[in-house]
PDB file of C-alpha atoms in Angstrom:
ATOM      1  CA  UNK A  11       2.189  -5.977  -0.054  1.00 96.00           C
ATOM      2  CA  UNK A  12       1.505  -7.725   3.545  1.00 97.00           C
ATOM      3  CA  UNK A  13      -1.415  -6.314   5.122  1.00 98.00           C
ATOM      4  CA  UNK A  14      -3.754  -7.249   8.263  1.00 98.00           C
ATOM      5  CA  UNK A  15      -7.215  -7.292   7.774  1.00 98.00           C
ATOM      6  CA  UNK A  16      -9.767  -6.974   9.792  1.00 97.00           C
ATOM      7  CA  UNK A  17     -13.275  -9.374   9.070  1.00 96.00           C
ATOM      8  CA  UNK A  18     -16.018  -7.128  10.661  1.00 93.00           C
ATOM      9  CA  UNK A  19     -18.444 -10.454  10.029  1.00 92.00           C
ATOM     10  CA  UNK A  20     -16.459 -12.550  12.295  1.00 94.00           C
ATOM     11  CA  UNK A  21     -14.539  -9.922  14.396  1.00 95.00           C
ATOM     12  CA  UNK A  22     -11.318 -11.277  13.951  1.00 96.00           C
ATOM     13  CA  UNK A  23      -7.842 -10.509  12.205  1.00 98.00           C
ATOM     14  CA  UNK A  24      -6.371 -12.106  10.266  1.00 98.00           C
ATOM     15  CA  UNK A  25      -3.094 -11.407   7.305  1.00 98.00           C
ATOM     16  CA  UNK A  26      -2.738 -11.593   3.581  1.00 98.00           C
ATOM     17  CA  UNK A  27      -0.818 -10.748   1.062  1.00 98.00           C
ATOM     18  CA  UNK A  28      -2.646  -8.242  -1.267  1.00 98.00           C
ATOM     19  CA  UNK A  29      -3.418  -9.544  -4.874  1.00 98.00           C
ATOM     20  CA  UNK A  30      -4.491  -6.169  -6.183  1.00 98.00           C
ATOM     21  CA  UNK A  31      -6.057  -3.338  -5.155  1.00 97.00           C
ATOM     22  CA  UNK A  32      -9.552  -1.522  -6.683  1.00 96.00           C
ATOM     23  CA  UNK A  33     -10.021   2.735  -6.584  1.00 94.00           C
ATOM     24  CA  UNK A  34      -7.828   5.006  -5.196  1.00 92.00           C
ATOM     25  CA  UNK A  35      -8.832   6.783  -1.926  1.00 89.00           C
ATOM     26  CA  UNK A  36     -12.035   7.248   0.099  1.00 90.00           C
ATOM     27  CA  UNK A  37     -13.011   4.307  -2.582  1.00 92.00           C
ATOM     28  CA  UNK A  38     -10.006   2.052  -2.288  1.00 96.00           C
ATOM     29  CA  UNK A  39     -10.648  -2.086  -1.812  1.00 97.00           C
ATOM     30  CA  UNK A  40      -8.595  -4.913  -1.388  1.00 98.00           C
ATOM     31  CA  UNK A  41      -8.181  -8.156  -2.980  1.00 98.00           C
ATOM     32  CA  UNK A  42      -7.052 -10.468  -0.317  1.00 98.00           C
ATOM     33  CA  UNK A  43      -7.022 -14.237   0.826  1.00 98.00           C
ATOM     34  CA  UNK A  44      -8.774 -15.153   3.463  1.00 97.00           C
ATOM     35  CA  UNK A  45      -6.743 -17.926   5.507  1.00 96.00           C
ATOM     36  CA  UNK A  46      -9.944 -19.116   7.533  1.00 95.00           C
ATOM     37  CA  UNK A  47     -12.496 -19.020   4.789  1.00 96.00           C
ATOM     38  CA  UNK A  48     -10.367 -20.123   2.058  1.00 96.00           C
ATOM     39  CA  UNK A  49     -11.831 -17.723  -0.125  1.00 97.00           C
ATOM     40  CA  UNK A  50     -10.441 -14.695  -2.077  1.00 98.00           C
ATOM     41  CA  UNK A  51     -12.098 -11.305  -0.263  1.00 98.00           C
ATOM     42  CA  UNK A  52     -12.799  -7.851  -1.903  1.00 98.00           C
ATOM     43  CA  UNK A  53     -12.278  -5.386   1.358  1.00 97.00           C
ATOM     44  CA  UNK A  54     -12.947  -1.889   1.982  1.00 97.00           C
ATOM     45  CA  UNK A  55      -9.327   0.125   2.974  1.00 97.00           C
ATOM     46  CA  UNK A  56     -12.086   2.358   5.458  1.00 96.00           C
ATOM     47  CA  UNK A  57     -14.895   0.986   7.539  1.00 95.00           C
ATOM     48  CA  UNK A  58     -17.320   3.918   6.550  1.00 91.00           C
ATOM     49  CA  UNK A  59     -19.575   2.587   9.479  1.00 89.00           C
ATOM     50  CA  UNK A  60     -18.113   4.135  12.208  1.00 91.00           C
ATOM     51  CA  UNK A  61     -17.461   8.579  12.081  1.00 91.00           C
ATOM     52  CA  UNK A  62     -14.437   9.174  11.762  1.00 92.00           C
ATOM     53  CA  UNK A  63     -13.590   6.091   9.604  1.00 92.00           C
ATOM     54  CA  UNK A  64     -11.118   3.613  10.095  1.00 93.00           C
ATOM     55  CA  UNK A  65      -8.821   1.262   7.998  1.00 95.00           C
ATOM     56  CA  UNK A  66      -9.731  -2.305   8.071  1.00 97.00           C
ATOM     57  CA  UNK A  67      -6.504  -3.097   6.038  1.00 97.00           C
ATOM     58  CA  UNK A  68      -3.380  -1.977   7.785  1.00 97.00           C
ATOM     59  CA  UNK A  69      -0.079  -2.653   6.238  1.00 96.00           C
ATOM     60  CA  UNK A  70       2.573  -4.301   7.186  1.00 97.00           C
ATOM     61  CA  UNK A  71       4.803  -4.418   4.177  1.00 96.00           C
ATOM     62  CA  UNK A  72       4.575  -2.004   1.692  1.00 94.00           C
ATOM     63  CA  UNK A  73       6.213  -3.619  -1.397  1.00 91.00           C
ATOM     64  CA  UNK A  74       3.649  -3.894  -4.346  1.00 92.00           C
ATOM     65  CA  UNK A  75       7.155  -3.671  -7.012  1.00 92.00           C
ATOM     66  CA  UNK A  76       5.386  -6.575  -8.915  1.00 95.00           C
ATOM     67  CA  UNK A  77       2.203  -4.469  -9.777  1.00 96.00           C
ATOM     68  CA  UNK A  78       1.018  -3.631 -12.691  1.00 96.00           C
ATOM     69  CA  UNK A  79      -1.383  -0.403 -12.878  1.00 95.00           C
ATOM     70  CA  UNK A  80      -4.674  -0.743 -15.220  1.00 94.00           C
ATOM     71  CA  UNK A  81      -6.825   2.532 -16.160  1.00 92.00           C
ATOM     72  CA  UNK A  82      -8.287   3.904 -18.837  1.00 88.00           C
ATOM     73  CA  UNK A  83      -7.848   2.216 -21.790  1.00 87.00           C
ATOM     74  CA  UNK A  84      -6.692  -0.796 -19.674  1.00 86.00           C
ATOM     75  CA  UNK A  85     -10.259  -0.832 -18.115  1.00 92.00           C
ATOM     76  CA  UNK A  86     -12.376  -0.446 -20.990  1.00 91.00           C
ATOM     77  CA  UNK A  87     -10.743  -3.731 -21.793  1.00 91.00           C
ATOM     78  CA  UNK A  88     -12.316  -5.758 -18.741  1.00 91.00           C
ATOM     79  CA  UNK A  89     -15.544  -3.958 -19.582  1.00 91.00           C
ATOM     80  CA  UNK A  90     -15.375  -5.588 -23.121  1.00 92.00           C
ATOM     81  CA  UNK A  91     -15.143  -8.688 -21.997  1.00 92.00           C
ATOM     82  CA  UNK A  92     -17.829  -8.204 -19.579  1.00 92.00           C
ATOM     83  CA  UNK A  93     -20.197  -7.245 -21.959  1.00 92.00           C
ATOM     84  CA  UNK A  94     -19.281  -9.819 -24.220  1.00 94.00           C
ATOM     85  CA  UNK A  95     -19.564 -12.518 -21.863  1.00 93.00           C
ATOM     86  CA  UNK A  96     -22.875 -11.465 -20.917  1.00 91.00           C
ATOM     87  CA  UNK A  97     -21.194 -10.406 -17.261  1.00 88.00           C
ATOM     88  CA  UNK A  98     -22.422  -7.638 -15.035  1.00 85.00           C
ATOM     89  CA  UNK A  99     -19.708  -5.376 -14.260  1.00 83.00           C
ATOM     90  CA  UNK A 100     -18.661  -2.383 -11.779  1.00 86.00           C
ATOM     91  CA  UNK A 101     -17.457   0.506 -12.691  1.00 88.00           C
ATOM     92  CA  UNK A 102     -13.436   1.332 -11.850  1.00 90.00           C
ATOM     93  CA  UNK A 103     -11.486   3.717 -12.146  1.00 90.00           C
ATOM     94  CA  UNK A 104      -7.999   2.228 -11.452  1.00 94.00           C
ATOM     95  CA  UNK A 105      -6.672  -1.390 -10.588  1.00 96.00           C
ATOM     96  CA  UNK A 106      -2.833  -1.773  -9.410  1.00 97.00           C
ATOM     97  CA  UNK A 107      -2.441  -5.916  -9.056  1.00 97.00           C
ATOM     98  CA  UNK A 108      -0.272  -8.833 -10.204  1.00 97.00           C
ATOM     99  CA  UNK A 109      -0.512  -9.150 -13.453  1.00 96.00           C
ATOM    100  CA  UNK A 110      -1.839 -12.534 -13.866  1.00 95.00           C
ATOM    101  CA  UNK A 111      -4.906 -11.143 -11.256  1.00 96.00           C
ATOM    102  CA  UNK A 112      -5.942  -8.056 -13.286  1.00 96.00           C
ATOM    103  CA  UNK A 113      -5.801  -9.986 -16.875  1.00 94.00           C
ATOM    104  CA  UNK A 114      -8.008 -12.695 -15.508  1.00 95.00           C
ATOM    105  CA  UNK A 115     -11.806 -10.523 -15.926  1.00 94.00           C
ATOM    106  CA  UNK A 116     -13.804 -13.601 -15.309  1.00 94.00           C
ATOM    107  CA  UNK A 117     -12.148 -13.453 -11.377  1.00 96.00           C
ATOM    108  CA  UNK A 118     -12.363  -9.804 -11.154  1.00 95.00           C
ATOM    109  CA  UNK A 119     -15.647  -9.554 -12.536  1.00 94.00           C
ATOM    110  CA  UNK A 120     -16.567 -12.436 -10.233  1.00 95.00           C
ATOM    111  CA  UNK A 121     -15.177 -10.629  -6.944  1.00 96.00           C
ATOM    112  CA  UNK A 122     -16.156  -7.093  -7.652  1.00 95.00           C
ATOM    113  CA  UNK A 123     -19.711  -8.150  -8.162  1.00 94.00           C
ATOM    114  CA  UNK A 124     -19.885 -10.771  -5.118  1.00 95.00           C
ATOM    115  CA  UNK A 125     -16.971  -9.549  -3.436  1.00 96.00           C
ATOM    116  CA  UNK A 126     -15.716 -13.320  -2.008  1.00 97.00           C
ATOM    117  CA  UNK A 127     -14.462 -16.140  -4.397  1.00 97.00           C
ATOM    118  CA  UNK A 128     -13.692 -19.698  -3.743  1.00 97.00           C
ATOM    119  CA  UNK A 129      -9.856 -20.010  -3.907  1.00 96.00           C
ATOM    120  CA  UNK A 130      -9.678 -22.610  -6.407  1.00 95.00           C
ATOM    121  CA  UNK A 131     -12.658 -21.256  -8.759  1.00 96.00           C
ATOM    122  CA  UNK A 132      -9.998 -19.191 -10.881  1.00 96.00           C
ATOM    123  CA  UNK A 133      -6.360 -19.891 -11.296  1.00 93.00           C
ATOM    124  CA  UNK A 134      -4.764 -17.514  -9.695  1.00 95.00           C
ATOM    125  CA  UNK A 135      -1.002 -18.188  -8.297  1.00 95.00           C
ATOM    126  CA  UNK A 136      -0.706 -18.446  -4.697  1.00 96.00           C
ATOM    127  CA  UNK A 137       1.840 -15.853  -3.278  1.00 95.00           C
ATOM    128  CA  UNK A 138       4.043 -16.419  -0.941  1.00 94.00           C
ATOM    129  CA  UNK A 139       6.023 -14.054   1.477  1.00 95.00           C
ATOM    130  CA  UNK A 140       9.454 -13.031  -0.751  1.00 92.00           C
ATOM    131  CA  UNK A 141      11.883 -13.127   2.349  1.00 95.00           C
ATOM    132  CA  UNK A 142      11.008 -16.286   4.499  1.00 94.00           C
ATOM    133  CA  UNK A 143      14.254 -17.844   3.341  1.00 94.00           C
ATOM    134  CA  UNK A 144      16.280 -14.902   4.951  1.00 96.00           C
ATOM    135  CA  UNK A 145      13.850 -14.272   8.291  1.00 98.00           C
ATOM    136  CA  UNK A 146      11.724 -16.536  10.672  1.00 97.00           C
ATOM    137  CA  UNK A 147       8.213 -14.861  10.719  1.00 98.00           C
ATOM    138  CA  UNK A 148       6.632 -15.242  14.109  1.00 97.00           C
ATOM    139  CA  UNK A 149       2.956 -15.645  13.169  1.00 97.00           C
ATOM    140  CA  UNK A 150       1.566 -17.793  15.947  1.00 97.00           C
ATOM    141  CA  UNK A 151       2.188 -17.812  19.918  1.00 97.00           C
ATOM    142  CA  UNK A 152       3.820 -21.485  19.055  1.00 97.00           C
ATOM    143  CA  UNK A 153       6.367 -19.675  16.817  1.00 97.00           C
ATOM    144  CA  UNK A 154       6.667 -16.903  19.761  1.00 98.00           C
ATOM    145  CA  UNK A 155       7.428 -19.871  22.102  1.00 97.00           C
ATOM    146  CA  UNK A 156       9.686 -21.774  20.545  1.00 97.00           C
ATOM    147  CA  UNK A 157      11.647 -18.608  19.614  1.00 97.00           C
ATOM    148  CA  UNK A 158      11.698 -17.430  23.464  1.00 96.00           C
ATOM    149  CA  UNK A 159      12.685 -21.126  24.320  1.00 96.00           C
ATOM    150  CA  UNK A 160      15.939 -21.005  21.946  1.00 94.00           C
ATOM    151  CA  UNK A 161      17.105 -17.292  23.037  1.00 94.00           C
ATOM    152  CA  UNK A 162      16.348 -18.167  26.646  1.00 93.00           C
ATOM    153  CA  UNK A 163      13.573 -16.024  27.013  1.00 93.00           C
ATOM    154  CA  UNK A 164      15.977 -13.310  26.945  1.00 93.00           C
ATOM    155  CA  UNK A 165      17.678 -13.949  30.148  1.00 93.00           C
ATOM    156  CA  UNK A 166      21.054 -12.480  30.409  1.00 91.00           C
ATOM    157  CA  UNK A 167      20.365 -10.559  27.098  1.00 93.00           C
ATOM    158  CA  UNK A 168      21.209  -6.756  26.586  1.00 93.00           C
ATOM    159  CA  UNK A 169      19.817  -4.567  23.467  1.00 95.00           C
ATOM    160  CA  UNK A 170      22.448  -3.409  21.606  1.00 96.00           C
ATOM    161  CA  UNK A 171      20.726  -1.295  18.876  1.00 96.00           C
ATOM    162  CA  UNK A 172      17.654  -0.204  17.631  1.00 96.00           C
ATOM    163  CA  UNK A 173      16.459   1.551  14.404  1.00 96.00           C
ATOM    164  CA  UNK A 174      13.215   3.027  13.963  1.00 96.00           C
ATOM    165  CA  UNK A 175      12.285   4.025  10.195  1.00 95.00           C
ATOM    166  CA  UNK A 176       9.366   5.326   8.236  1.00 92.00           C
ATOM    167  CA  UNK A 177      10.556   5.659   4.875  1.00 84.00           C
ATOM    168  CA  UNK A 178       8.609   4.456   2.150  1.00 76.00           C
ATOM    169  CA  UNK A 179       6.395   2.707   4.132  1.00 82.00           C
ATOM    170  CA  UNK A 180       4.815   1.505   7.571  1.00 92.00           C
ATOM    171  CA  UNK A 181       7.042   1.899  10.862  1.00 96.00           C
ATOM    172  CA  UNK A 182       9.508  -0.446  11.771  1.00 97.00           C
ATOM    173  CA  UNK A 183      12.320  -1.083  14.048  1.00 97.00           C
ATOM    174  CA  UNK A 184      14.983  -2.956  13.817  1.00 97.00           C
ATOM    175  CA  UNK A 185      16.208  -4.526  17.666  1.00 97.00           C
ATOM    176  CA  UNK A 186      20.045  -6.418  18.146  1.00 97.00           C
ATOM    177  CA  UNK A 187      19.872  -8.256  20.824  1.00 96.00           C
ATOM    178  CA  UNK A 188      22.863 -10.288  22.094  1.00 95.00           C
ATOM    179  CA  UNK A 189      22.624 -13.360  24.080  1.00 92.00           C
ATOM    180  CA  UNK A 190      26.143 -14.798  23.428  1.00 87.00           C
ATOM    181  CA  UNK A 191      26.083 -16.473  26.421  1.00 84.00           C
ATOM    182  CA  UNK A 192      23.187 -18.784  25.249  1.00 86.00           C
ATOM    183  CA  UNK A 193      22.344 -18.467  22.111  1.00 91.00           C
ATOM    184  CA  UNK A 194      24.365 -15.630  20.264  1.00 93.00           C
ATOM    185  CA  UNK A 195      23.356 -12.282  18.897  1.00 96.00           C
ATOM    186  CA  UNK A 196      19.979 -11.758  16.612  1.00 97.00           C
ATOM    187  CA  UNK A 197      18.164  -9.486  14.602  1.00 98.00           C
ATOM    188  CA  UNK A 198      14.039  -8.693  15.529  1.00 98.00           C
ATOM    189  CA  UNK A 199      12.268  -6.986  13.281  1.00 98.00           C
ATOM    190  CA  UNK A 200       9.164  -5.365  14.156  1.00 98.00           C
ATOM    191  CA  UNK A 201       7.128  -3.977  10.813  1.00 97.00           C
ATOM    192  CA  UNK A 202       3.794  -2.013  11.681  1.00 97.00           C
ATOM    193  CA  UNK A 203       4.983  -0.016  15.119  1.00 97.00           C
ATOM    194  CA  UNK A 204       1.916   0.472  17.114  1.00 96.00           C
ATOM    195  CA  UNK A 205       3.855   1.009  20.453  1.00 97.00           C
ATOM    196  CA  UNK A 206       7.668   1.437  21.149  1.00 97.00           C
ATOM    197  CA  UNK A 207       9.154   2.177  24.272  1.00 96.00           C
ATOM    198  CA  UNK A 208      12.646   2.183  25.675  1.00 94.00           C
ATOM    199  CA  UNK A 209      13.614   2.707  29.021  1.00 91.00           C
ATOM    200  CA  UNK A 210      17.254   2.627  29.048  1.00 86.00           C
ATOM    201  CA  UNK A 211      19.253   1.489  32.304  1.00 81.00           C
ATOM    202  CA  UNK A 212      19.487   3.157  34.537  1.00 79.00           C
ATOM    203  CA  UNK A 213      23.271   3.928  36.134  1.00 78.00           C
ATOM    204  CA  UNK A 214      23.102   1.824  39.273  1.00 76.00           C
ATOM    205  CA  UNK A 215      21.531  -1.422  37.288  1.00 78.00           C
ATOM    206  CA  UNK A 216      22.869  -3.715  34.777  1.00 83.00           C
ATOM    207  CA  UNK A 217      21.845  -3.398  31.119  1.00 86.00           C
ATOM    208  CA  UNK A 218      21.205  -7.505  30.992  1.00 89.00           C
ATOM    209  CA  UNK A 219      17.776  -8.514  30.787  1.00 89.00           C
ATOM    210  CA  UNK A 220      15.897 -10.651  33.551  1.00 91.00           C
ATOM    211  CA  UNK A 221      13.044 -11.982  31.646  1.00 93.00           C
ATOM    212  CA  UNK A 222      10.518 -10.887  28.785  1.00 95.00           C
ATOM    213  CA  UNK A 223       7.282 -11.966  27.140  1.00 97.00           C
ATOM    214  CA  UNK A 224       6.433 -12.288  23.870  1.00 98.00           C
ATOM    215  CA  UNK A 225       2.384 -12.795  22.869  1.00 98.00           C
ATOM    216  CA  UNK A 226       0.797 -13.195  19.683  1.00 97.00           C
ATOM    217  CA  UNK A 227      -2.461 -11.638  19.251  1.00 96.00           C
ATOM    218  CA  UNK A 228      -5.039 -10.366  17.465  1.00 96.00           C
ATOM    219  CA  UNK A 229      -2.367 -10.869  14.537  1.00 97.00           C
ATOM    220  CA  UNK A 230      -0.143  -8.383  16.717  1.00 97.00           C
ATOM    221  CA  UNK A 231       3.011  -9.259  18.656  1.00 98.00           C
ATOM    222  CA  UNK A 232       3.780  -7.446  21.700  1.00 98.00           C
ATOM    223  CA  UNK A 233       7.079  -7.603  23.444  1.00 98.00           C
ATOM    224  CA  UNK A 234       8.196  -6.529  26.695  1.00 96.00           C
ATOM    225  CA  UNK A 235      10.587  -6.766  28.953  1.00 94.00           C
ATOM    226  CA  UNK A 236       8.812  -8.785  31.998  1.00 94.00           C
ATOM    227  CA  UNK A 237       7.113 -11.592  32.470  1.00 94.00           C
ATOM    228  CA  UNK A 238       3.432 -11.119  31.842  1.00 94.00           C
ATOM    229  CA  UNK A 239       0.822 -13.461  30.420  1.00 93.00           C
ATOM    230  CA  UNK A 240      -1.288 -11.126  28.767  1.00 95.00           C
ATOM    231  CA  UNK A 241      -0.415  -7.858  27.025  1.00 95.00           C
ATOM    232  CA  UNK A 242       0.070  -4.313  28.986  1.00 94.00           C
ATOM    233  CA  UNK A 243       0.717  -1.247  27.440  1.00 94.00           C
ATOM    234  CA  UNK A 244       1.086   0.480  30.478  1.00 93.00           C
ATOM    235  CA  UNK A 245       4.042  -1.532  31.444  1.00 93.00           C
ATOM    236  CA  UNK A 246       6.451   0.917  32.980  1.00 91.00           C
ATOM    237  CA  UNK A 247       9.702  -0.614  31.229  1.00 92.00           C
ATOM    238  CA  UNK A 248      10.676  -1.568  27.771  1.00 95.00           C
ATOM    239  CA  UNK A 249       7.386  -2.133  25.189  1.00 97.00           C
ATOM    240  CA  UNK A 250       7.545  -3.122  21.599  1.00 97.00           C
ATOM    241  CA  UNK A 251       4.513  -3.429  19.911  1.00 98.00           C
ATOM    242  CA  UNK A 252       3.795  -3.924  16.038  1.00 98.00           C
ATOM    243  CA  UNK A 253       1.553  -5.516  13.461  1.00 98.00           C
ATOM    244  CA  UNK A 254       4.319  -8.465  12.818  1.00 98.00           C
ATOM    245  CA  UNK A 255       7.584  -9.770  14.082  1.00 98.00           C
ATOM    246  CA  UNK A 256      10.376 -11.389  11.856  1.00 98.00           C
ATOM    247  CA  UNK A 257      13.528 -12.593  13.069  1.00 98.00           C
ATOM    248  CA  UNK A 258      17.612 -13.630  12.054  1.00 97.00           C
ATOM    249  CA  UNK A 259      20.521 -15.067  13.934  1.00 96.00           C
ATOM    250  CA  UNK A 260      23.461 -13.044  13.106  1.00 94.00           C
TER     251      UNK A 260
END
């Protein structure tokens, strides 16, 4: 699973792969990395603070086919070695996780208790995202850049095709966009739809694209199809906006 979080303490995004997760609905917590902190967090799925409540974990890629799922007698087992070990412990119901997460109970006993741990005080393995050798994530504005700079920014560019899906998971749309005169024809993906509008052409205008923008924030990417420096929802033409943008020359 890819997820963005949201850190109430600093008031910033920021994205993780989830390790495992703790509880099952109103309950439900997250065992993420923290990129800025360096430190493995235990987050609430709902910010109970605020009426109605709202996720602080909103996911991006749904995968979690590695998981295992821990419960009943599964549990009792971390509470033995709790005990044993002379380690406080809190009570769970259900764990789904990697395995090698959920069979270490020194880490989860650590992060359930003080719900941040030091990234190297446990070995746990590192994850990576599974599909980087088959897409170019855009995760910065300097990745947004440079990918605008090689496709021209979208000049002369038309959309070809777009596919908008919410099966088994978040919303996402798939956008072909050819600019064979410049660069050739490639494949956006947009997973986490929080905005998508298409305007098609009109009869008396061309279908080729001018111009467009594409900004990275708040661990968002917005694209659109003017120039604009920063992001407008209310932009009367084409709007695609989503919790992260991948990408693949065809």
């Amino acid at each position: 699973m890819f997820v963005r979080v949201f850190d109430k303490d600093e008031n910033i995004y920021y994205k993780s792969i989830v390790y495992a997760t703790v509880g099952i609905g109103w309950f439900l917590q997250y065992i993420v990395l923290n990129p800025n902190s360096k430190t493995f967090e235990l987050v609430d799925y709902l910010d109970k603070g605020v009426s109605p409540a709202k996720p602080l974990v909103e996911i991006i890629q749904s995968d979690h086919s590695e998981f295992v799922v821990k419960k009943g007698a599964q549990i009792l087992k971390y509470k033995h070695f709790c005990k044993t070990n002379g380690l406080n412990h809190v009570d769970v119901k259900q764990m789904n996780g990697y395995p090698d997460v959920l069979e270490n109970y020194a880490f989860l006993a650590d992060i359930l208790i003080n719900h941040s741990v030091a990234i190297d005080a446990y070995k746990i393995s590192i994850r990576e995202l599974a599909d980087t050798t088959e897409w170019n994530y855009i995760l910065t504005q300097t990745d947004a850049d440079d990918f605008m700079k090689s496709f021209i920014g979208f000049h002369d560019s038309t959309l070809e095709k777009i596919n908008y899906s919410e099966i088994n998971g978040p919303a996402t749309a798939n956008a072909i966009f050819d600019n064979s005169g410049w660069f050739g024809v490639v494949e956006l993906c947009f997973e986490g739809i929080q905005i998508l509008k298409i305007m098609p052409a009109t009869e008396n205008y061309s279908r080729e694209f001018y111009e467009a923008s594409l900004i990275v924030e708040n661990e968002s990417v917005f694209w659109a199809d003017s120039y604009m420096e920063k992001p407008n929802d209310l932009h009367e033409g084409n709007i695609i906006k989503a919790l992260n943008l991948k990408w693949r020359k065809l």
